[in-house]
Amino acid sequence: MSLRRITISSFRNILSANLSTGGGLNLIYGQNGSGKTSILEAIFFLGMGRSFRSHLSQRVINTDADNLTLFAQLLDGEEQTKIGLRRHRSGDIEVKINGDKVKKLSILAEALPIQVITPESFALLFEGPKARRQFVDWGAFHSDPQFYQAWMNTRRILKQRNQLLRNQASYSQIQFWDKELVRYAEQVTLIRNHYVDSLNALLKGIISEFLPQVDINVSFTRGWDSKTDFSQLLENQYPRDLATGHTVSGPHKADLRLRVGSLPAQDALSRGQLKLLVCALRIAQGKLLKQQLNKNSIYLVDDLPSELDAQHRQLLLKQLTETGAQIFVTAIDPAAIVDSLLSPPDRMFHVEHGQVTVIE
């Protein structure tokens, strides 16, 4: 799976760009604010229907435009897929795959699996369980076709249950929803747990290359006491849930814990080590997808040289290129990437004031 061409219109400061991309490493360089990160963001937007830099999608639309348009040609073996997306300032979004309208953005994510490594990726370690839960759910979504619907049902039931709690409903009114919640929560948890077990098998080898002197333990917590029956827990915690107005425990509180000894990884490692750990997580996730579905992710790596010395830049690029996946890397100085590669990039693009130039 790789992008062979991407067209970007009215996306941030990129008014118009048409990139013919290489199947291996694509290097995008330019000064800060030039628009190089916007290319990565546009690819992500095409695969997820949202930005990795802002929760407000309207902000990515160029200030002089009413909408943005993205188009890409994907190649998977001999099979070619065309994806188009238009996002209006009003919030409306139109998506087409091979000319057919698509209503669910989850179909985009399935068609275009993307791994992002950016300065914001530290959120995976610093910003609480939500980012780590999303990381696990990305893999669970791709590895098990039953996960998406089970998780959507879980979220729907939690929303209904929380509304009843805010309305001070009696437990007899909530009990029906609890039976459904337990059923889907157990399904979601089983898939998540199985995915993390599979991921760990790959992750340990990559971490040992990146951080050979550090013993990192990765474990999954399901969101409630593993020794307690969830159905009984919901009943016992009803008074507390009623007081807070929401469900305190459950699969919506699941987490991926990364520890060095007794300390959380973010307290035990340096910034450079943390970046390598995040990269190891993303690379392992992409490799597992390849193992399970014979499908490559597309890696988007923003500002790769920052906080990494030459040795670790070389090690990271070696790991990325060995995945056999398509990679988009940004840097201010192209030499910081080129000098760390064993062979030249497939394609090089220079970005200045939103204008993209191919470097032959």
Short mmCIF file of N, CA, C and O in Angstrom, two decimals, residues 136-215:
data_model
loop_
_atom_site.label_atom_id
_atom_site.label_comp_id
_atom_site.label_asym_id
_atom_site.label_seq_id
_atom_site.Cartn_x
_atom_site.Cartn_y
_atom_site.Cartn_z
N VAL A 136 -3.93 1.84 20.95
CA VAL A 136 -4.33 0.43 20.99
C VAL A 136 -5.52 0.19 20.07
O VAL A 136 -5.56 -0.80 19.33
N ASP A 137 -6.47 1.12 20.07
CA ASP A 137 -7.68 0.94 19.27
C ASP A 137 -7.41 1.01 17.77
O ASP A 137 -8.12 0.39 16.97
N TRP A 138 -6.40 1.76 17.37
CA TRP A 138 -6.00 1.77 15.95
C TRP A 138 -5.64 0.35 15.52
O TRP A 138 -6.09 -0.14 14.49
N GLY A 139 -4.83 -0.29 16.33
CA GLY A 139 -4.41 -1.65 16.00
C GLY A 139 -5.56 -2.64 16.10
O GLY A 139 -5.69 -3.53 15.25
N ALA A 140 -6.39 -2.51 17.13
CA ALA A 140 -7.53 -3.41 17.30
C ALA A 140 -8.50 -3.27 16.13
O ALA A 140 -9.04 -4.26 15.63
N PHE A 141 -8.70 -2.04 15.67
CA PHE A 141 -9.59 -1.77 14.54
C PHE A 141 -9.11 -2.49 13.28
O PHE A 141 -9.88 -3.11 12.55
N HIS A 142 -7.80 -2.42 13.02
CA HIS A 142 -7.26 -3.02 11.80
C HIS A 142 -7.12 -4.54 11.93
O HIS A 142 -7.20 -5.25 10.92
N SER A 143 -6.90 -5.04 13.14
CA SER A 143 -6.60 -6.47 13.29
C SER A 143 -7.84 -7.33 13.45
O SER A 143 -7.79 -8.54 13.16
N ASP A 144 -8.95 -6.75 13.91
CA ASP A 144 -10.15 -7.55 14.15
C ASP A 144 -11.38 -6.81 13.61
O ASP A 144 -11.73 -5.75 14.10
N PRO A 145 -12.06 -7.37 12.59
CA PRO A 145 -13.20 -6.67 11.98
C PRO A 145 -14.39 -6.47 12.92
O PRO A 145 -15.26 -5.66 12.64
N GLN A 146 -14.41 -7.19 14.04
CA GLN A 146 -15.53 -7.04 14.98
C GLN A 146 -15.32 -5.88 15.95
O GLN A 146 -16.25 -5.47 16.64
N PHE A 147 -14.10 -5.37 16.02
CA PHE A 147 -13.80 -4.38 17.05
C PHE A 147 -14.60 -3.09 16.87
O PHE A 147 -15.16 -2.56 17.84
N TYR A 148 -14.62 -2.56 15.66
CA TYR A 148 -15.22 -1.24 15.45
C TYR A 148 -16.66 -1.19 15.93
O TYR A 148 -17.05 -0.29 16.69
N GLN A 149 -17.47 -2.16 15.52
CA GLN A 149 -18.88 -2.14 15.91
C GLN A 149 -19.04 -2.37 17.40
O GLN A 149 -19.90 -1.74 18.05
N ALA A 150 -18.22 -3.25 17.97
CA ALA A 150 -18.30 -3.50 19.41
C ALA A 150 -17.97 -2.24 20.20
O ALA A 150 -18.63 -1.93 21.21
N TRP A 151 -16.96 -1.50 19.75
CA TRP A 151 -16.57 -0.26 20.45
C TRP A 151 -17.62 0.83 20.24
O TRP A 151 -17.92 1.58 21.17
N MET A 152 -18.19 0.92 19.05
CA MET A 152 -19.26 1.89 18.82
C MET A 152 -20.46 1.60 19.71
O MET A 152 -21.08 2.51 20.28
N ASN A 153 -20.81 0.33 19.86
CA ASN A 153 -21.92 -0.06 20.74
C ASN A 153 -21.61 0.27 22.19
O ASN A 153 -22.48 0.74 22.94
N THR A 154 -20.36 0.03 22.60
CA THR A 154 -19.94 0.35 23.97
C THR A 154 -20.09 1.85 24.24
O THR A 154 -20.64 2.26 25.27
N ARG A 155 -19.64 2.67 23.31
CA ARG A 155 -19.73 4.13 23.48
C ARG A 155 -21.18 4.59 23.51
O ARG A 155 -21.54 5.47 24.30
N ARG A 156 -22.01 3.99 22.66
CA ARG A 156 -23.44 4.36 22.63
C ARG A 156 -24.11 4.04 23.97
O ARG A 156 -24.87 4.85 24.51
N ILE A 157 -23.82 2.86 24.51
CA ILE A 157 -24.43 2.46 25.78
C ILE A 157 -23.93 3.32 26.93
O ILE A 157 -24.68 3.72 27.82
N LEU A 158 -22.63 3.63 26.93
CA LEU A 158 -22.08 4.49 27.97
C LEU A 158 -22.74 5.87 27.95
O LEU A 158 -23.03 6.46 29.00
N LYS A 159 -22.97 6.39 26.75
CA LYS A 159 -23.63 7.69 26.63
C LYS A 159 -25.04 7.63 27.22
O LYS A 159 -25.46 8.55 27.96
N GLN A 160 -25.77 6.56 26.93
CA GLN A 160 -27.12 6.40 27.46
C GLN A 160 -27.10 6.24 28.98
O GLN A 160 -27.90 6.84 29.71
N ARG A 161 -26.16 5.43 29.46
CA ARG A 161 -26.05 5.20 30.91
C ARG A 161 -25.71 6.49 31.65
O ARG A 161 -26.27 6.78 32.72
N ASN A 162 -24.77 7.26 31.11
CA ASN A 162 -24.37 8.51 31.76
C ASN A 162 -25.52 9.51 31.80
O ASN A 162 -25.66 10.28 32.76
N GLN A 163 -26.34 9.52 30.76
CA GLN A 163 -27.50 10.41 30.75
C GLN A 163 -28.48 10.02 31.85
O GLN A 163 -29.03 10.88 32.55
N LEU A 164 -28.69 8.71 32.02
CA LEU A 164 -29.57 8.23 33.09
C LEU A 164 -29.00 8.59 34.46
O LEU A 164 -29.76 8.97 35.38
N LEU A 165 -27.69 8.49 34.62
CA LEU A 165 -27.06 8.87 35.89
C LEU A 165 -27.26 10.35 36.18
O LEU A 165 -27.56 10.74 37.32
N ARG A 166 -27.10 11.17 35.16
CA ARG A 166 -27.31 12.62 35.37
C ARG A 166 -28.76 12.94 35.70
O ARG A 166 -29.05 13.93 36.37
N ASN A 167 -29.68 12.08 35.22
CA ASN A 167 -31.11 12.26 35.52
C ASN A 167 -31.51 11.61 36.84
O ASN A 167 -32.70 11.53 37.15
N GLN A 168 -30.49 11.12 37.58
CA GLN A 168 -30.72 10.48 38.88
C GLN A 168 -31.65 9.27 38.78
O GLN A 168 -32.50 9.03 39.63
N ALA A 169 -31.47 8.48 37.74
CA ALA A 169 -32.30 7.29 37.54
C ALA A 169 -31.96 6.24 38.59
O ALA A 169 -30.84 6.16 39.08
N SER A 170 -32.96 5.42 38.93
CA SER A 170 -32.74 4.32 39.86
C SER A 170 -31.91 3.23 39.18
O SER A 170 -31.85 3.16 37.96
N TYR A 171 -31.31 2.35 40.01
CA TYR A 171 -30.48 1.30 39.41
C TYR A 171 -31.31 0.33 38.59
O TYR A 171 -30.82 -0.23 37.60
N SER A 172 -32.56 0.12 38.96
CA SER A 172 -33.42 -0.78 38.17
C SER A 172 -33.61 -0.26 36.75
O SER A 172 -33.77 -1.04 35.80
N GLN A 173 -33.56 1.07 36.57
CA GLN A 173 -33.67 1.66 35.23
C GLN A 173 -32.35 1.49 34.44
O GLN A 173 -32.37 1.41 33.21
N ILE A 174 -31.26 1.43 35.15
CA ILE A 174 -29.94 1.35 34.51
C ILE A 174 -29.53 -0.10 34.26
O ILE A 174 -28.71 -0.38 33.36
N GLN A 175 -30.10 -1.02 34.97
CA GLN A 175 -29.65 -2.41 34.95
C GLN A 175 -29.68 -3.03 33.55
O GLN A 175 -28.78 -3.78 33.18
N PHE A 176 -30.70 -2.70 32.77
CA PHE A 176 -30.79 -3.24 31.40
C PHE A 176 -29.57 -2.82 30.58
O PHE A 176 -28.97 -3.63 29.87
N TRP A 177 -29.19 -1.54 30.70
CA TRP A 177 -28.05 -1.03 29.94
C TRP A 177 -26.75 -1.65 30.42
O TRP A 177 -25.82 -1.87 29.63
N ASP A 178 -26.68 -1.98 31.73
CA ASP A 178 -25.47 -2.59 32.26
C ASP A 178 -25.22 -3.97 31.66
O ASP A 178 -24.06 -4.34 31.39
N LYS A 179 -26.27 -4.74 31.45
CA LYS A 179 -26.11 -6.06 30.84
C LYS A 179 -25.52 -5.94 29.43
O LYS A 179 -24.65 -6.71 29.04
N GLU A 180 -26.02 -4.96 28.68
CA GLU A 180 -25.49 -4.73 27.33
C GLU A 180 -24.06 -4.20 27.39
O GLU A 180 -23.21 -4.61 26.60
N LEU A 181 -23.80 -3.32 28.34
CA LEU A 181 -22.47 -2.74 28.49
C LEU A 181 -21.44 -3.83 28.81
O LEU A 181 -20.35 -3.86 28.22
N VAL A 182 -21.80 -4.73 29.71
CA VAL A 182 -20.89 -5.82 30.08
C VAL A 182 -20.57 -6.68 28.86
O VAL A 182 -19.41 -7.05 28.62
N ARG A 183 -21.58 -7.00 28.08
CA ARG A 183 -21.39 -7.86 26.90
C ARG A 183 -20.39 -7.25 25.93
O ARG A 183 -19.43 -7.90 25.50
N TYR A 184 -20.59 -5.98 25.57
CA TYR A 184 -19.70 -5.35 24.60
C TYR A 184 -18.35 -4.99 25.21
O TYR A 184 -17.32 -5.04 24.53
N ALA A 185 -18.33 -4.63 26.50
CA ALA A 185 -17.06 -4.29 27.16
C ALA A 185 -16.12 -5.49 27.18
O ALA A 185 -14.91 -5.35 26.96
N GLU A 186 -16.67 -6.65 27.43
CA GLU A 186 -15.83 -7.85 27.46
C GLU A 186 -15.29 -8.18 26.07
O GLU A 186 -14.15 -8.60 25.93
N GLN A 187 -16.11 -7.95 25.04
CA GLN A 187 -15.66 -8.20 23.67
C GLN A 187 -14.54 -7.23 23.29
O GLN A 187 -13.50 -7.63 22.75
N VAL A 188 -14.73 -5.95 23.59
CA VAL A 188 -13.73 -4.92 23.29
C VAL A 188 -12.43 -5.22 24.03
O VAL A 188 -11.33 -5.14 23.46
N THR A 189 -12.55 -5.57 25.31
CA THR A 189 -11.37 -5.82 26.13
C THR A 189 -10.60 -7.03 25.64
O THR A 189 -9.35 -7.03 25.62
N LEU A 190 -11.29 -8.08 25.25
CA LEU A 190 -10.64 -9.29 24.74
C LEU A 190 -9.83 -8.98 23.49
O LEU A 190 -8.68 -9.41 23.35
N ILE A 191 -10.41 -8.19 22.57
CA ILE A 191 -9.71 -7.84 21.33
C ILE A 191 -8.51 -6.95 21.63
O ILE A 191 -7.41 -7.15 21.09
N ARG A 192 -8.70 -5.95 22.50
CA ARG A 192 -7.59 -5.07 22.86
C ARG A 192 -6.45 -5.85 23.50
O ARG A 192 -5.28 -5.65 23.17
N ASN A 193 -6.79 -6.73 24.42
CA ASN A 193 -5.78 -7.48 25.15
C ASN A 193 -4.99 -8.39 24.21
O ASN A 193 -3.76 -8.49 24.29
N HIS A 194 -5.70 -9.04 23.31
CA HIS A 194 -5.05 -9.91 22.33
C HIS A 194 -4.12 -9.10 21.43
O HIS A 194 -3.01 -9.54 21.10
N TYR A 195 -4.56 -7.90 21.05
CA TYR A 195 -3.74 -7.06 20.19
C TYR A 195 -2.45 -6.65 20.89
O TYR A 195 -1.36 -6.72 20.30
N VAL A 196 -2.55 -6.21 22.14
CA VAL A 196 -1.36 -5.77 22.88
C VAL A 196 -0.39 -6.92 23.08
O VAL A 196 0.83 -6.75 22.98
N ASP A 197 -0.91 -8.13 23.35
CA ASP A 197 -0.04 -9.30 23.46
C ASP A 197 0.74 -9.53 22.16
O ASP A 197 1.95 -9.81 22.18
N SER A 198 0.05 -9.43 21.03
CA SER A 198 0.71 -9.62 19.74
C SER A 198 1.74 -8.52 19.48
O SER A 198 2.82 -8.78 18.94
N LEU A 199 1.39 -7.30 19.85
CA LEU A 199 2.29 -6.15 19.64
C LEU A 199 3.56 -6.30 20.46
O LEU A 199 4.66 -6.00 19.99
N ASN A 200 3.41 -6.77 21.69
CA ASN A 200 4.56 -6.89 22.59
C ASN A 200 5.65 -7.79 22.04
O ASN A 200 6.84 -7.55 22.23
N ALA A 201 5.23 -8.83 21.33
CA ALA A 201 6.20 -9.77 20.76
C ALA A 201 7.14 -9.07 19.79
O ALA A 201 8.34 -9.37 19.73
N LEU A 202 6.62 -8.11 19.02
CA LEU A 202 7.44 -7.34 18.08
C LEU A 202 8.16 -6.18 18.76
O LEU A 202 9.30 -5.85 18.44
N LEU A 203 7.46 -5.57 19.70
CA LEU A 203 7.96 -4.35 20.33
C LEU A 203 9.26 -4.57 21.08
O LEU A 203 10.16 -3.73 21.03
N LYS A 204 9.38 -5.68 21.78
CA LYS A 204 10.57 -5.91 22.61
C LYS A 204 11.84 -5.90 21.78
O LYS A 204 12.86 -5.36 22.20
N GLY A 205 11.78 -6.50 20.58
CA GLY A 205 12.96 -6.53 19.72
C GLY A 205 13.36 -5.15 19.24
O GLY A 205 14.56 -4.82 19.19
N ILE A 206 12.37 -4.32 18.90
CA ILE A 206 12.68 -2.97 18.40
C ILE A 206 13.20 -2.10 19.53
O ILE A 206 14.18 -1.36 19.36
N ILE A 207 12.58 -2.19 20.70
CA ILE A 207 13.05 -1.40 21.84
C ILE A 207 14.48 -1.79 22.22
O ILE A 207 15.30 -0.92 22.56
N SER A 208 14.81 -3.08 22.13
CA SER A 208 16.16 -3.52 22.50
C SER A 208 17.21 -2.94 21.56
O SER A 208 18.37 -2.73 21.95
N GLU A 209 16.82 -2.64 20.30
CA GLU A 209 17.74 -1.99 19.37
C GLU A 209 17.86 -0.50 19.65
O GLU A 209 18.95 0.08 19.61
N PHE A 210 16.72 0.14 19.93
CA PHE A 210 16.72 1.59 20.16
C PHE A 210 17.29 1.95 21.53
O PHE A 210 18.03 2.91 21.67
N LEU A 211 16.90 1.19 22.55
CA LEU A 211 17.27 1.50 23.93
C LEU A 211 17.82 0.25 24.62
O LEU A 211 17.18 -0.32 25.51
N PRO A 212 19.00 -0.21 24.21
CA PRO A 212 19.51 -1.50 24.69
C PRO A 212 19.80 -1.54 26.18
O PRO A 212 19.81 -2.61 26.78
N GLN A 213 20.03 -0.39 26.81
CA GLN A 213 20.37 -0.37 28.23
C GLN A 213 19.15 -0.19 29.13
O GLN A 213 19.29 -0.11 30.35
N VAL A 214 17.97 -0.12 28.53
CA VAL A 214 16.77 0.20 29.31
C VAL A 214 15.78 -0.96 29.23
O VAL A 214 15.48 -1.47 28.16
N ASP A 215 15.30 -1.39 30.40
CA ASP A 215 14.30 -2.46 30.45
C ASP A 215 12.91 -1.84 30.58
O ASP A 215 12.57 -1.29 31.64
#
